Amino acid sequence: MENQRQGLHAKVLATLGPAITGGEYPPGSVLRTDELEQRFEVSRTVMREAIRVLESMHLVQSRRRVGVTVLPTESWNMFDPQVIAWRLEGADRPRQLRSLTMLRSAVEPVAARLAAEHATGEECAELTEHALGMVSTSRGQQLERYLVHDIAFHRVVLRASRNEMFARLGDVVAAVLAGRTEHQVMFTDPDPAAVTLHVQVAEAVRAGDTRRAEELTREITVGAMAELDVLAP
């Protein structure tokens, strides 16, 4: 019974979330829970759980005698990975990808510089492992396997920076990378130059070369933006 309820809860969110972030329910719209229960054929308990999740993301606000009101975009938790994923499903995907790539451009080069200063031997080994994993999956249209190593690589860089705020952005970067793959905003095989840059970043971090680690990572983010100009104009 619990699994069934969770399945229904996920089904409601999978429809309502993208509808809100995609503008089907503009800010100020009032959603009636009784109508939603009938539409989705779920119990009041399931609907309340779904609404609580949306409230935690600051997408809606529930008030007695009013209903569930969709909040203005500026109130949304834009760093929530699920909100990012839902927004990437909508028509505003190109602008969303650019916004997130700009965030990466501002953060990741600095994180790489700090990682070159603070990374442990174990973290250096992880970076090398995932960089080589990216190399081995960069041909033959293996984007899903490549994505696993790509996400892991960037998580390690952010974590190794020893800046807790940067480390918390690991889920954000993962959502961006996954969204690019899921929505085909990637070439069928990754850019060989970008793959090589990841290997060089791993080497720079291991060598403690802070300046080179930062410069190489900036090249990665610049390349990611250039790809968007081609694939998501």
Coordinates of C-alpha atoms in Angstrom, one line a residue:
M1 CA 0.0 0.0 0.0
E2 CA 2.8 2.4 0.9
N3 CA 4.6 1.7 -2.5
Q4 CA 1.3 2.3 -4.3
R5 CA 0.8 5.6 -2.5
Q6 CA 4.3 6.7 -3.3
G7 CA 3.7 5.8 -7.0
L8 CA 0.6 7.9 -7.1
H9 CA 2.4 10.8 -5.3
A10 CA 5.2 10.7 -7.9
K11 CA 2.7 10.6 -10.7
V12 CA 1.0 13.7 -9.5
L13 CA 4.3 15.6 -9.1
A14 CA 5.5 14.5 -12.5
T15 CA 2.5 16.2 -14.0
L16 CA 1.9 19.2 -11.7
G17 CA 5.6 20.2 -11.4
P18 CA 6.3 20.7 -15.1
A19 CA 2.9 22.3 -15.6
I20 CA 3.7 24.9 -13.0
T21 CA 7.3 25.6 -14.1
G22 CA 6.3 25.5 -17.7
G23 CA 3.7 28.2 -17.3
E24 CA 0.5 26.2 -17.7
Y25 CA -0.4 27.5 -14.2
P26 CA 0.9 31.1 -14.2
P27 CA 1.9 32.8 -10.9
G28 CA -1.3 33.7 -8.9
S29 CA -3.2 30.7 -10.2
V30 CA -5.3 29.0 -7.6
L31 CA -5.4 25.2 -7.6
R32 CA -8.3 23.5 -5.8
T33 CA -7.2 20.3 -4.1
D34 CA -10.6 18.7 -4.4
E35 CA -10.5 19.3 -8.2
L36 CA -6.9 17.9 -8.4
E37 CA -8.0 14.8 -6.4
Q38 CA -10.7 14.1 -9.0
R39 CA -8.4 14.8 -11.9
F40 CA -5.7 12.5 -10.7
E41 CA -8.0 10.0 -9.1
V42 CA -6.0 10.0 -5.8
S43 CA -6.9 10.4 -2.2
R44 CA -6.7 13.6 -0.2
T45 CA -3.6 12.2 1.7
V46 CA -1.7 11.6 -1.6
M47 CA -2.6 15.1 -2.9
R48 CA -1.6 16.8 0.4
E49 CA 1.8 15.0 0.3
A50 CA 2.4 16.2 -3.3
I51 CA 1.4 19.8 -2.4
R52 CA 3.8 19.7 0.6
V53 CA 6.7 18.8 -1.8
L54 CA 5.7 21.7 -4.1
E55 CA 5.6 24.0 -1.1
S56 CA 9.1 22.9 0.0
M57 CA 10.3 24.0 -3.5
H58 CA 8.5 27.3 -3.0
L59 CA 6.5 26.7 -6.2
V60 CA 3.1 27.0 -4.4
Q61 CA 1.6 28.3 -1.1
S62 CA -1.3 26.5 0.6
R63 CA -3.8 28.7 2.5
R64 CA -7.1 27.9 4.2
R65 CA -10.2 29.0 2.4
V66 CA -8.1 30.1 -0.6
G67 CA -6.5 26.9 -1.9
V68 CA -3.1 26.3 -3.4
T69 CA -1.6 29.4 -5.0
V70 CA 1.2 29.3 -7.6
L71 CA 4.0 31.6 -6.4
P72 CA 6.0 34.1 -8.5
T73 CA 9.0 32.7 -10.3
E74 CA 11.4 34.7 -8.1
S75 CA 10.1 32.7 -5.1
W76 CA 11.0 29.3 -6.5
N77 CA 14.0 27.3 -5.3
M78 CA 15.9 27.5 -8.5
F79 CA 18.7 25.3 -7.1
D80 CA 16.4 22.4 -6.4
P81 CA 17.5 19.6 -8.8
Q82 CA 13.9 18.6 -9.4
V83 CA 12.9 22.2 -10.3
I84 CA 15.8 22.3 -12.7
A85 CA 14.7 19.1 -14.3
W86 CA 11.1 20.3 -14.7
R87 CA 12.2 23.6 -16.1
L88 CA 14.4 21.8 -18.7
E89 CA 11.3 19.9 -19.9
G90 CA 9.6 23.1 -20.9
A91 CA 9.9 25.5 -23.9
D92 CA 12.3 27.8 -22.0
R93 CA 15.0 25.1 -22.0
P94 CA 17.7 27.0 -24.0
R95 CA 17.5 30.0 -21.7
Q96 CA 17.5 27.8 -18.6
L97 CA 20.6 25.9 -19.9
R98 CA 22.4 29.1 -20.5
S99 CA 21.6 30.4 -17.0
L100 CA 22.9 27.3 -15.4
T101 CA 26.0 27.1 -17.6
M102 CA 26.8 30.7 -16.6
L103 CA 26.5 29.6 -12.9
R104 CA 29.0 26.8 -13.7
S105 CA 31.3 29.2 -15.4
A106 CA 31.4 31.4 -12.3
V107 CA 31.8 28.6 -9.8
E108 CA 33.6 25.6 -11.2
P109 CA 36.9 27.2 -12.3
V110 CA 37.4 28.6 -8.8
A111 CA 36.4 25.2 -7.3
A112 CA 39.0 23.5 -9.5
R113 CA 41.7 26.0 -8.2
L114 CA 40.8 25.2 -4.6
A115 CA 40.7 21.5 -5.4
A116 CA 44.3 21.7 -6.7
E117 CA 45.2 23.1 -3.3
H118 CA 43.1 20.9 -1.0
A119 CA 42.3 17.6 -2.7
T120 CA 43.3 14.4 -1.0
G121 CA 45.2 11.6 -2.6
E122 CA 41.9 9.6 -2.7
E123 CA 40.1 12.5 -4.4
C124 CA 42.9 12.9 -7.0
A125 CA 42.6 9.2 -7.7
E126 CA 38.8 9.6 -8.2
L127 CA 39.3 12.4 -10.6
T128 CA 41.7 10.4 -12.7
E129 CA 39.4 7.4 -12.6
H130 CA 36.4 9.3 -13.9
A131 CA 38.4 11.3 -16.4
L132 CA 39.7 8.0 -17.9
G133 CA 36.1 6.7 -17.7
M134 CA 35.0 9.7 -19.8
V135 CA 37.8 8.9 -22.4
S136 CA 36.7 5.2 -22.6
T137 CA 33.0 6.1 -23.1
S138 CA 33.5 9.1 -25.4
R139 CA 33.1 7.1 -28.6
G140 CA 30.3 4.9 -30.0
Q141 CA 27.4 7.0 -28.8
Q142 CA 27.7 5.9 -25.1
L143 CA 26.3 9.2 -23.7
E144 CA 24.5 7.5 -20.8
R145 CA 27.7 5.8 -19.6
Y146 CA 29.7 8.9 -20.3
L147 CA 27.3 11.0 -18.2
V148 CA 27.9 8.8 -15.1
H149 CA 31.6 9.7 -15.2
D150 CA 31.0 13.3 -16.2
I151 CA 28.7 13.9 -13.2
A152 CA 31.1 12.1 -10.8
F153 CA 34.1 14.1 -12.0
H154 CA 32.4 17.4 -11.4
R155 CA 31.1 16.3 -8.0
V156 CA 34.6 15.5 -6.9
V157 CA 36.0 18.8 -8.0
L158 CA 33.3 20.7 -6.1
R159 CA 33.7 18.6 -3.0
A160 CA 37.5 18.7 -3.1
S161 CA 37.4 22.5 -3.1
R162 CA 36.6 22.3 0.7
N163 CA 34.0 25.0 0.2
E164 CA 30.7 23.7 1.6
M165 CA 28.7 26.1 -0.6
F166 CA 30.4 24.8 -3.8
A167 CA 30.0 21.2 -2.7
R168 CA 26.2 21.7 -2.3
L169 CA 26.1 22.6 -6.0
G170 CA 27.0 19.1 -6.9
D171 CA 23.3 18.2 -7.4
V172 CA 22.7 21.3 -9.5
V173 CA 25.6 20.5 -11.9
A174 CA 24.4 16.9 -12.0
A175 CA 20.9 18.0 -13.0
V176 CA 22.3 20.3 -15.7
L177 CA 24.5 17.6 -17.2
A178 CA 21.7 15.0 -17.0
G179 CA 19.3 17.5 -18.6
R180 CA 21.6 18.1 -21.6
T181 CA 21.9 14.4 -22.2
E182 CA 18.2 13.6 -21.7
H183 CA 17.0 16.4 -24.0
Q184 CA 19.6 15.7 -26.7
V185 CA 21.5 19.0 -26.1
M186 CA 24.7 17.1 -26.7
F187 CA 26.5 15.8 -29.8
T188 CA 26.2 12.1 -30.4
D189 CA 29.7 11.8 -29.1
P190 CA 31.3 14.3 -26.7
D191 CA 33.7 16.9 -28.1
P192 CA 37.2 15.2 -28.0
A193 CA 38.8 18.6 -26.9
A194 CA 36.4 18.7 -23.8
V195 CA 37.3 15.1 -22.9
T196 CA 41.0 15.9 -23.1
L197 CA 40.5 19.0 -20.9
H198 CA 38.9 16.9 -18.1
V199 CA 42.0 14.6 -18.2
Q200 CA 44.2 17.7 -17.9
V201 CA 42.2 19.1 -15.0
A202 CA 42.7 15.8 -13.1
E203 CA 46.4 16.1 -13.8
A204 CA 46.6 19.7 -12.7
V205 CA 44.7 19.0 -9.5
R206 CA 47.0 16.0 -8.7
A207 CA 50.1 18.3 -9.4
G208 CA 48.7 21.0 -7.2
D209 CA 48.8 23.5 -10.1
T210 CA 46.1 25.8 -9.0
R211 CA 46.3 28.3 -11.9
R212 CA 46.3 25.6 -14.6
A213 CA 43.4 23.8 -12.9
E214 CA 41.3 27.0 -12.9
E215 CA 42.2 27.9 -16.5
L216 CA 41.4 24.4 -17.9
T217 CA 38.1 24.3 -16.1
R218 CA 37.2 27.7 -17.5
E219 CA 37.9 26.3 -21.0
I220 CA 35.4 23.5 -20.3
T221 CA 32.7 25.9 -19.3
V222 CA 33.4 28.1 -22.3
G223 CA 33.1 25.1 -24.5
A224 CA 29.8 24.1 -22.9
M225 CA 28.4 27.5 -23.7
A226 CA 29.6 27.3 -27.3
E227 CA 27.9 23.9 -27.7
L228 CA 24.6 25.5 -26.5
D229 CA 25.0 28.2 -29.3
V230 CA 25.0 25.4 -31.8
L231 CA 22.5 22.9 -30.3
A232 CA 20.1 25.1 -28.4
P233 CA 20.1 28.5 -30.1

